Amino acid sequence: QQQVKQSPQSLIVQKGGISIINCAYENTAFDYFPWYQQFPGKGPALLIAIRPDVSEKKEGRFTISFNKSAKQFSLHIMDSQPGDSATYFCAASTKGQGGKLIFGQGTELSVKP
Amino acid sequence: GAVVSQHPSRVICKSGTSVKIECRSLDFQATTMFWYRQFPKQSLMLMATSNEGSKATYEQGVEKDKFLINHASLTLSTLTVTSAHPEDSSFYICSARDRNRGGIQYFGAGTRLSVL
């Protein structure tokens, strides 16, 4: 019930391509869905986040698509660059952006030049 | 953006010793901080929620006597791994909640603990 399932586990994309990472959840009480980017040996950094009353949010090359009825949300990285190579985590919280975060399993993205 | 400083970034210790990790919010007050543990190529696992001026709330399965958390001020929380053993070797990460920015959590850079 509290899990957030993330796929794929790893992803290889050519430079300039679109990277798509998907997450699914069961708990309908989740009300905040952030995406984090983590480089090796570093802490996660907030990329973009969405609330369930919005179906899409875009910030630069990063877009979250949210499907409330399917209980799924995804991260799209447009024009992927080698510098985007990192591990990406989706997460969910039941008390907004200040609540405990339940993280997905992570996706290791590699963008080939 | 807000900055969370975590120190040390890396520590190597002998089995049986205790190690203290500090987490500081540099430009905001954090009434709540969180401590996570991360194994290689795995996700972040929440260990405990640290509240300023009160006892920490530990997640199920986390030994509170082994992982001591103190949140003595609005800008500092510490995690002490007591009597560390090789199985405690891991990447420990803190986050701090900025209530002036809607409660967004900002993460520290993490501490790599290696117990010999």
XYZ file of N, CA, C and O in Angstrom, chain A residues 9 32 36 38 41-46 51 89 97-101 103-106 108, chain B residues 34 36 38 41-44 46 49 59 91 93 97 101-105 107-110:
176
model
N 14.545 -0.138 -14.392
C 15.639 -0.087 -13.424
C 16.831 0.658 -14.015
O 17.553 1.355 -13.313
N 1.480 14.312 -3.005
C 2.647 15.067 -3.465
C 3.612 14.084 -4.106
O 3.932 13.050 -3.505
N 13.516 13.144 -7.925
C 14.836 13.542 -7.477
C 15.892 12.993 -8.429
O 15.754 11.914 -8.995
N 20.003 12.035 -8.546
C 21.136 11.772 -7.669
C 22.347 11.356 -8.489
O 22.286 10.399 -9.260
N 27.619 9.293 -5.149
C 28.272 9.852 -3.979
C 27.691 11.159 -3.490
O 28.269 11.816 -2.615
N 26.534 11.537 -4.026
C 25.890 12.792 -3.631
C 24.490 12.525 -3.124
O 23.904 11.474 -3.357
N 23.937 13.530 -2.428
C 22.558 13.406 -1.996
C 21.600 13.731 -3.133
O 21.985 14.343 -4.132
N 20.346 13.323 -3.016
C 19.352 13.608 -4.059
C 19.039 15.102 -4.132
O 19.057 15.797 -3.110
N 18.730 15.561 -5.317
C 18.344 16.956 -5.529
C 16.968 16.983 -6.169
O 16.707 16.239 -7.119
N 16.083 17.819 -5.644
C 14.735 17.917 -6.175
C 14.765 18.478 -7.588
O 15.334 19.528 -7.852
N 1.304 17.887 -7.874
C 0.222 17.499 -6.986
C -0.873 16.847 -7.818
O -0.973 17.107 -9.019
N 14.933 9.155 -8.932
C 13.989 8.537 -8.009
C 12.664 9.287 -8.047
O 12.646 10.525 -7.950
N 4.402 18.346 0.639
C 5.841 18.305 0.419
C 6.634 18.269 1.715
O 7.842 18.081 1.686
N 5.977 18.378 2.855
C 6.695 18.291 4.107
C 6.603 16.948 4.784
O 7.229 16.728 5.818
N 5.833 16.030 4.203
C 5.629 14.732 4.825
C 6.730 13.740 4.499
O 7.636 14.019 3.736
N 6.625 12.566 5.098
C 7.598 11.507 4.843
C 7.524 11.106 3.383
O 6.449 10.898 2.821
N 8.673 10.968 2.776
C 8.741 10.582 1.376
C 8.936 9.076 1.242
O 9.803 8.497 1.886
N 10.113 6.477 -1.433
C 10.864 6.526 -2.686
C 10.626 5.285 -3.535
O 10.443 4.173 -3.021
N 10.661 5.484 -4.846
C 10.710 4.366 -5.771
C 12.092 3.747 -5.759
O 13.003 4.213 -5.076
N 12.257 2.681 -6.556
C 13.487 1.900 -6.518
C 14.649 2.575 -7.241
O 15.794 2.185 -7.081
N 14.353 3.574 -8.056
C 15.408 4.280 -8.773
C 15.607 3.782 -10.189
O 15.376 2.593 -10.485
N 18.595 4.117 -13.213
C 19.920 4.589 -13.596
C 19.900 4.961 -15.073
O 19.772 4.098 -15.942
N 15.074 14.538 8.457
C 14.910 13.112 8.232
C 16.282 12.472 8.001
O 17.169 13.081 7.400
N 18.148 9.082 6.320
C 17.977 7.971 5.395
C 19.248 7.143 5.341
O 20.348 7.626 5.609
N 21.178 4.426 2.517
C 21.133 3.979 1.135
C 22.268 2.997 0.870
O 23.436 3.330 1.060
N 23.414 1.143 -5.240
C 22.435 0.890 -6.305
C 21.042 0.553 -5.759
O 20.275 -0.149 -6.408
N 20.741 1.074 -4.585
C 19.410 0.885 -4.037
C 18.774 2.234 -3.699
O 19.411 3.277 -3.791
N 17.523 2.172 -3.315
C 16.783 3.393 -3.015
C 17.107 3.895 -1.612
O 17.825 3.250 -0.849
N 16.560 5.053 -1.286
C 16.723 5.610 0.051
C 15.702 4.979 0.988
O 14.516 4.895 0.665
N 14.050 5.396 4.661
C 13.900 6.301 5.792
C 14.181 5.558 7.084
O 13.611 4.501 7.346
N 12.581 10.131 11.749
C 12.206 11.540 11.632
C 12.657 12.243 12.895
O 12.324 11.809 14.015
N 11.569 4.450 12.191
C 10.809 3.541 11.340
C 10.941 2.112 11.874
O 11.888 1.775 12.592
N 25.685 4.410 3.079
C 25.624 5.840 2.756
C 24.454 6.420 3.538
O 23.313 5.986 3.358
N 22.156 9.689 4.564
C 21.770 10.986 4.012
C 20.712 11.626 4.908
O 19.786 10.942 5.362
N 13.465 19.927 6.411
C 12.230 20.480 5.876
C 12.190 21.980 6.131
O 12.307 22.431 7.269
N 9.271 27.438 2.899
C 9.148 27.152 1.462
C 8.142 26.021 1.261
O 8.336 25.137 0.422
N 7.090 26.045 2.053
C 6.046 25.038 1.900
C 6.426 23.664 2.381
O 5.766 22.684 2.057
N 7.479 23.568 3.146
C 7.878 22.284 3.697
C 8.726 21.431 2.788
O 8.941 20.244 3.053
N 9.223 22.010 1.712
C 10.075 21.239 0.794
C 11.279 20.682 1.546
O 11.864 21.349 2.387
N 11.631 19.448 1.230
C 12.797 18.821 1.849
C 14.024 19.019 0.975
O 13.992 18.753 -0.228
N 18.118 17.947 0.680
C 18.984 16.859 1.118
C 20.430 17.301 1.286
O 20.931 18.160 0.546
N 21.098 16.676 2.251
C 22.530 16.839 2.391
C 23.249 16.003 1.347
O 22.622 15.229 0.613
N 24.569 16.140 1.295
C 25.375 15.435 0.295
C 25.690 14.001 0.695
O 26.249 13.245 -0.093
N 25.316 13.632 1.921
C 25.516 12.253 2.348
C 26.838 12.014 3.044
O 27.799 12.769 2.886
